[in-house]
XYZ file of C-alpha atoms in Angstrom:
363
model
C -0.725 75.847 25.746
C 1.213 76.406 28.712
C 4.810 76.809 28.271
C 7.000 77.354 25.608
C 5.323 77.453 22.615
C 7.436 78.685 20.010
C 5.975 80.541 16.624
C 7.579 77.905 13.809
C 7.794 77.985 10.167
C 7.862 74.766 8.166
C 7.922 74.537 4.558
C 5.075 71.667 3.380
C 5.345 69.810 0.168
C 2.105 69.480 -1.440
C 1.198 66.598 -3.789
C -1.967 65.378 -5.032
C -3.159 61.769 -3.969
C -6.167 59.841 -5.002
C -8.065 59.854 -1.570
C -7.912 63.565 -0.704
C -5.925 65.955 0.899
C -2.878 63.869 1.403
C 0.714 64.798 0.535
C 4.477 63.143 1.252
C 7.295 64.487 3.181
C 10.835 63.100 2.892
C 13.976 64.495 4.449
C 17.593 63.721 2.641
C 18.613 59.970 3.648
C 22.113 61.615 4.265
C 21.293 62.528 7.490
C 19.714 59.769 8.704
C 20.184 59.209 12.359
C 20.364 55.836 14.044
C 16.716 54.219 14.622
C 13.614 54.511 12.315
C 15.956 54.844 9.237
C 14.098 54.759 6.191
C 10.712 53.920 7.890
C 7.062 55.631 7.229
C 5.282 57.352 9.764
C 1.099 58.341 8.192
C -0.536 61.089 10.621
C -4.027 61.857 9.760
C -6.117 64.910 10.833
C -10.347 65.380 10.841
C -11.128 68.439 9.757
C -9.897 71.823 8.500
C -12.496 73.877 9.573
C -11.150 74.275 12.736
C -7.368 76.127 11.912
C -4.957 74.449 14.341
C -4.830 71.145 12.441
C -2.889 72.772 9.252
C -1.584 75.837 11.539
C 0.015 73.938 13.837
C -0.397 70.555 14.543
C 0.368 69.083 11.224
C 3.943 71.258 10.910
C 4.740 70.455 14.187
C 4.745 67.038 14.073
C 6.152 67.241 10.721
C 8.933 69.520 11.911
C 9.859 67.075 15.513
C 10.151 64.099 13.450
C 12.359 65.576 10.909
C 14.319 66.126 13.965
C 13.901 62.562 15.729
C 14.734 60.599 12.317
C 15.943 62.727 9.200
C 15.494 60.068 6.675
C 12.185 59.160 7.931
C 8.874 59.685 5.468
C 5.683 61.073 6.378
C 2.620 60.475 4.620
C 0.003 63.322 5.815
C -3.896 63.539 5.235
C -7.241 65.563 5.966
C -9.955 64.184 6.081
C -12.056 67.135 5.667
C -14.509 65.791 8.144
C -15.532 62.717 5.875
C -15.435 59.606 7.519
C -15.262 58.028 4.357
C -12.272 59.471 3.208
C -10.331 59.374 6.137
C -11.327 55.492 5.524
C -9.788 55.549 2.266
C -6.505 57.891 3.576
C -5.543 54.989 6.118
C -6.380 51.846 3.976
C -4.072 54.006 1.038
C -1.425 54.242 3.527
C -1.297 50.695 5.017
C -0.836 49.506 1.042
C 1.852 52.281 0.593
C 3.822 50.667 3.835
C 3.495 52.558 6.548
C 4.872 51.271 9.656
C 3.165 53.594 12.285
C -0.145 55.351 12.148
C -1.253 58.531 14.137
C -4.638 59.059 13.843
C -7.243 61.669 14.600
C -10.174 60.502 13.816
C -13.243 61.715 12.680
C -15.752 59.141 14.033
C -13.381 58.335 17.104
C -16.454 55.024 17.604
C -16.131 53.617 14.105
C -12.567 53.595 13.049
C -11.686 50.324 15.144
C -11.784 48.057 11.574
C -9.058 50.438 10.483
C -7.122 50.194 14.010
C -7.613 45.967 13.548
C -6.168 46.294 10.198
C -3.124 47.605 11.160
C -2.842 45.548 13.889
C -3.018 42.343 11.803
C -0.345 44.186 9.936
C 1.627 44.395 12.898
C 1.809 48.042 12.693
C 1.622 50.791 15.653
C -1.194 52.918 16.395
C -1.256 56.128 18.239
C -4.708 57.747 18.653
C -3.932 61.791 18.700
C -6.347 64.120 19.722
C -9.670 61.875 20.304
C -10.025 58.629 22.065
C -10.634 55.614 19.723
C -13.254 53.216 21.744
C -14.019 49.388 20.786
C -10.276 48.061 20.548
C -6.453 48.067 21.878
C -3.586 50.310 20.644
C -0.382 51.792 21.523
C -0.745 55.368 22.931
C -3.444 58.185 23.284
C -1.956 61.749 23.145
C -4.317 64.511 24.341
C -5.357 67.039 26.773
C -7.590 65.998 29.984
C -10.604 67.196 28.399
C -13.187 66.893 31.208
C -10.535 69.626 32.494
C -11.221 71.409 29.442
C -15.099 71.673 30.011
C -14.753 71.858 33.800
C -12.638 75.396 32.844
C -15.027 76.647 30.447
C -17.765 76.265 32.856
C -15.985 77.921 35.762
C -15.037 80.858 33.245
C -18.463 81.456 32.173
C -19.873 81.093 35.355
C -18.026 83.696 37.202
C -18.134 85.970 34.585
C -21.897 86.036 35.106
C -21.525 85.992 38.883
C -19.508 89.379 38.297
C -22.138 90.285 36.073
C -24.894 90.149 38.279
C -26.690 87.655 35.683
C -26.139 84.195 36.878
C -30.286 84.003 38.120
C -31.345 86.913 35.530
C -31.743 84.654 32.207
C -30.588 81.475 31.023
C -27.240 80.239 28.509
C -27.041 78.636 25.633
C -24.697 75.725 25.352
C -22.977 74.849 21.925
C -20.957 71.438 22.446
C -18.802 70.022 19.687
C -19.487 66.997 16.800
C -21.191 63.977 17.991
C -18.356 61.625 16.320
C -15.745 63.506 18.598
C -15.663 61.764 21.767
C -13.684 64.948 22.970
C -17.096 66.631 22.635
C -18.877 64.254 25.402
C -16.001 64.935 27.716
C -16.085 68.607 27.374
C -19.921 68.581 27.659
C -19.771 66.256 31.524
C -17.210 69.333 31.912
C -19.303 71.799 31.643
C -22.103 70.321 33.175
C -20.212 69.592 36.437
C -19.795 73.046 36.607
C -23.155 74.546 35.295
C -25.899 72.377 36.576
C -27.482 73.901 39.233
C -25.561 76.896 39.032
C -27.857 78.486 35.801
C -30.253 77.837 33.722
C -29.801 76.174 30.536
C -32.285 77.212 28.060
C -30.772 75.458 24.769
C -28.267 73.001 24.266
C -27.047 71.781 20.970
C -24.474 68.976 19.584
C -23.212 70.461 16.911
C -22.434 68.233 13.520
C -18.724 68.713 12.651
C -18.173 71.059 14.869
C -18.848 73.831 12.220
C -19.353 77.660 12.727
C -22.578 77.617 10.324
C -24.091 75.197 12.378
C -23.592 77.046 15.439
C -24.819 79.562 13.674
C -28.108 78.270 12.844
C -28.362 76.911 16.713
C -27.760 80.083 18.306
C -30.325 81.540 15.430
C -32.628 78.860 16.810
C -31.897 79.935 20.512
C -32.549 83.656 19.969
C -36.098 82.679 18.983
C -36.907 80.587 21.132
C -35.436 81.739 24.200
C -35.777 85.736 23.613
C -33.110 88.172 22.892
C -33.173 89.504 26.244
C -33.495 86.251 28.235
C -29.794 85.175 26.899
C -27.420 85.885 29.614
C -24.293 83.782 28.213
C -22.790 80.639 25.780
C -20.975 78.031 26.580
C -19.686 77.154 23.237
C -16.872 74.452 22.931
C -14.597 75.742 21.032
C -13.687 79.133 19.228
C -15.338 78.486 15.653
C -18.320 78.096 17.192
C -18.183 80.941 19.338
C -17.653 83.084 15.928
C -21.217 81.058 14.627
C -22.609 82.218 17.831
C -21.289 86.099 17.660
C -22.609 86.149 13.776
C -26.224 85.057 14.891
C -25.942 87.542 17.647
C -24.832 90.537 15.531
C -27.484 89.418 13.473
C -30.112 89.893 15.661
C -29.101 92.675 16.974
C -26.793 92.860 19.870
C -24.957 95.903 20.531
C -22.925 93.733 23.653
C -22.076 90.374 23.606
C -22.811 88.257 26.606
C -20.031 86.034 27.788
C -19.062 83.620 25.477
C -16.555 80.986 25.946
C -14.309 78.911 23.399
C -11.365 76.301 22.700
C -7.937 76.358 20.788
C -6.946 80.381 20.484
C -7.375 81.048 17.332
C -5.769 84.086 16.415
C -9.763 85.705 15.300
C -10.566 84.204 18.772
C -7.997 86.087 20.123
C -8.662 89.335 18.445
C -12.681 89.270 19.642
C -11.713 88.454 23.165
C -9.304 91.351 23.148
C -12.170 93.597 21.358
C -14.902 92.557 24.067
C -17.194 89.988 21.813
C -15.387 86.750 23.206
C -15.097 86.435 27.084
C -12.367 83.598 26.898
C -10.894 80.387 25.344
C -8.803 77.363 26.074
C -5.564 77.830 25.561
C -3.970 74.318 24.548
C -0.296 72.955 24.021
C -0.338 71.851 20.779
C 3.092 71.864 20.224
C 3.589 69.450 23.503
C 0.543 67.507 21.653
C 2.454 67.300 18.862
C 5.793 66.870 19.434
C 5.147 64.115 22.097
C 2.911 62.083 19.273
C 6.082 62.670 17.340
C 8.562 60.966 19.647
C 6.223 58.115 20.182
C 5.875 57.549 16.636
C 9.914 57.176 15.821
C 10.755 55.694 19.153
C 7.740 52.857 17.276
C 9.379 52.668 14.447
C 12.977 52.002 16.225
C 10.468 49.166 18.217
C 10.676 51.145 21.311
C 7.856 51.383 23.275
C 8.551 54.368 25.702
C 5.948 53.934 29.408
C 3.150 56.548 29.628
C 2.224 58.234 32.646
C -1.309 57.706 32.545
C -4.031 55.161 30.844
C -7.615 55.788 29.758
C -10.079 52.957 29.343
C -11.742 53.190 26.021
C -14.469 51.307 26.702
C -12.372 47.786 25.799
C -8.652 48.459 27.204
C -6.825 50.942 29.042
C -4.703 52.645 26.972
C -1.632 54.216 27.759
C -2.007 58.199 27.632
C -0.211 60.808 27.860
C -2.473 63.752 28.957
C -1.376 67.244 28.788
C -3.155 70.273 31.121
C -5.410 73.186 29.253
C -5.190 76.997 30.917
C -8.115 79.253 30.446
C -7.266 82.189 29.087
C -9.328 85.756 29.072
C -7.963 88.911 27.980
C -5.567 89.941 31.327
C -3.696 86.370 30.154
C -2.721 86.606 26.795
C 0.469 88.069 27.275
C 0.902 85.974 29.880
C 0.549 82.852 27.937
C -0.250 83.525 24.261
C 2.227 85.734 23.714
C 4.967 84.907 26.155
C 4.915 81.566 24.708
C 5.579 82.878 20.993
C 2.127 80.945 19.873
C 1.388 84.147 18.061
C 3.255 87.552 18.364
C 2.280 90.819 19.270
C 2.269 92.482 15.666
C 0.263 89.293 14.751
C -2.943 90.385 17.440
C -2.642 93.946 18.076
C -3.935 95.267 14.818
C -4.800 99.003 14.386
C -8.084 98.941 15.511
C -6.544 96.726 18.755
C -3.922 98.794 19.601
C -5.663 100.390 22.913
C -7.049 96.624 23.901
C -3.493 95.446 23.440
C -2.207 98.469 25.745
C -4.542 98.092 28.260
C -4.046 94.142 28.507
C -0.291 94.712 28.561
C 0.661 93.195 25.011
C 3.803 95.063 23.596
């Protein structure tokens, strides 16, 4: 997100394991550094429908504890956005020894069993991403993600203040899966912002946060709301907004209305840069990442570094760390996007982009 992202490369071995996506990494025990030698660190991601988690977070993470601890395995797994699974990924780990877990949940309100069994195991747990509610644990890594929605709000709103259309129609909102309690933050966000301000004519939770779904809602928003009456989206994050485009193309839009979204995808990138995407959230998932990555081996060494923040889950306040979002429309990319390395010029500005790129100052 906000400052120096670098573009990495990081070779992933890939082997098959009974409960899903999982695989192993190991790094030679020759050049094992003092601390966490020879221990087992298990991160587990939701979903892969949304990119960053096998883009970006996953090889980062990989790649900073590789750094932190040479020797040091890491057992990896996708969930796939089954709750079930991701059940079976952890339980599979805690059997094959690991001795910290970082976990992104998929239901953030029902994995506390899992969270207890470590604990009776006496091992660390480090909640990345989304807040697990109903019990104590070690850290929470994240972005401020009222922040988040707060940003998309603003963004939306005064691009239909400049538009003249703020009191001319009404917005659709598209806010993330249920199970993510990063989706009810975003939504009080964007509500903080919005209410008042416009009128919301739709508003959807949208089940694992997937682009068909949005899809479908937007469909279902066109028709009941009108065509003409749609004067902007507030859609949580970028896959959506390409669910919400496709239903819009479909009915027959010749110009998008502003449309917001989350992460940066590279597509997300491309629309905003091509006019069909107003903005999206730019986040720092390599500080994300990487910091998750030092808590875990400074854990295993039976460190326990302090946190700057803590965040009340509902049982305990948890020690966070909590890094800042930047909104990003198409005068910031190079600014951000591309100053930081998270993608590079050659990667955005395709052929048909090249006057976009110009004219937003991407070389």
């Amino acid at each position: 997100m906000r400052r120096g992202m670098l573009a990495i490369s990081v070779a992933a071995l890939l082997f098959g394991a009974a409960c899903g996506n999982s695989s192993t990494t190991e790094t030679n025990p020759s050049e094992a550094k003092a601390g966490g030698a020879g221990k087992t660190i298990a991160l587990f991601t939701p979903e892969s429908k949304t990119t960053r988690y096998e883009a970006f977070d996953r090889p980062l993470f990989e790649a900073k504890v590789g750094e932190l601890c040479p020797d040091c395995k890491i057992l990896y797994s996708n969930a796939d956005q089954d709750a079930v699974k991701q059940q079976q990924q952890v339980e599979a780990a805690l059997t094959q020894g690991a001795d910290v877990l970082v976990l992104d949940a998929v239901d953030a309100a029902a994995v506390a069993p899992l969270v207890n069994q470590a604990k009776q195991k006496k091992i660390p747990v480090i909640a990345y991403d989304r807040l697990i509610s109903g019990i104590d644990y070690e850290y929470f890594v994240s972005f401020n993600n009222v922040r988040v929605g707060e940003m998309q709000g603003q963004a939306l709103l005064d691009a239909l203040n400049a538009n003249g259309t703020a009191d001319k129609g009404e917005i659709v909102m598209l806010h993330g899966s249920p199970t993510d309690p990063s989706s009810a933050d975003y939504k009080k966000g964007a509500h903080n912002v919005l209410d008042g301000k416009v009128k919301i004519g739709r508003e959807f939770d949208t089940p694992d946060w997937s682009p068909d779904k949005a899809q479908q809602e937007m469909e279902q928003a066109i028709t009941a709301i009108g065509r003409d009456n749609i004067v902007g989206v507030l859609s949580a994050n970028d896959g959506m907004a390409s669910g919400a485009i496709a239903a819009m193309k479909r009915a027959g839009y010749k110009t998008m209305p502003p449309i917001t979204g989350q992460d940066a995808e590279l597509a997300a990138v491309q629309r905003i840069l091509g006019g069909e995407q107003y903005m999206t959230i730019y986040l720092n998932i390599r500080a994300e990442a990487e910091k998750s990555a030092e808590l875990a081996v400074a854990l295993t060494k039976g460190e326990k570094p302090a946190a700057p923040d803590k965040v009340n889950n509902g049982t305990a306040d948890i020690p966070s760390f909590l890094l800042d979002p930047i909104a990003v429309t198409a005068d910031k990319i190079a600014d951000t996007i591309i100053k930081d390395d998270f993608y590079k010029a050659s990667d955005v500005c395709t052929p048909e982009l090249k006057d976009a790129c110009a004219k937003a100052g991407i070389q």
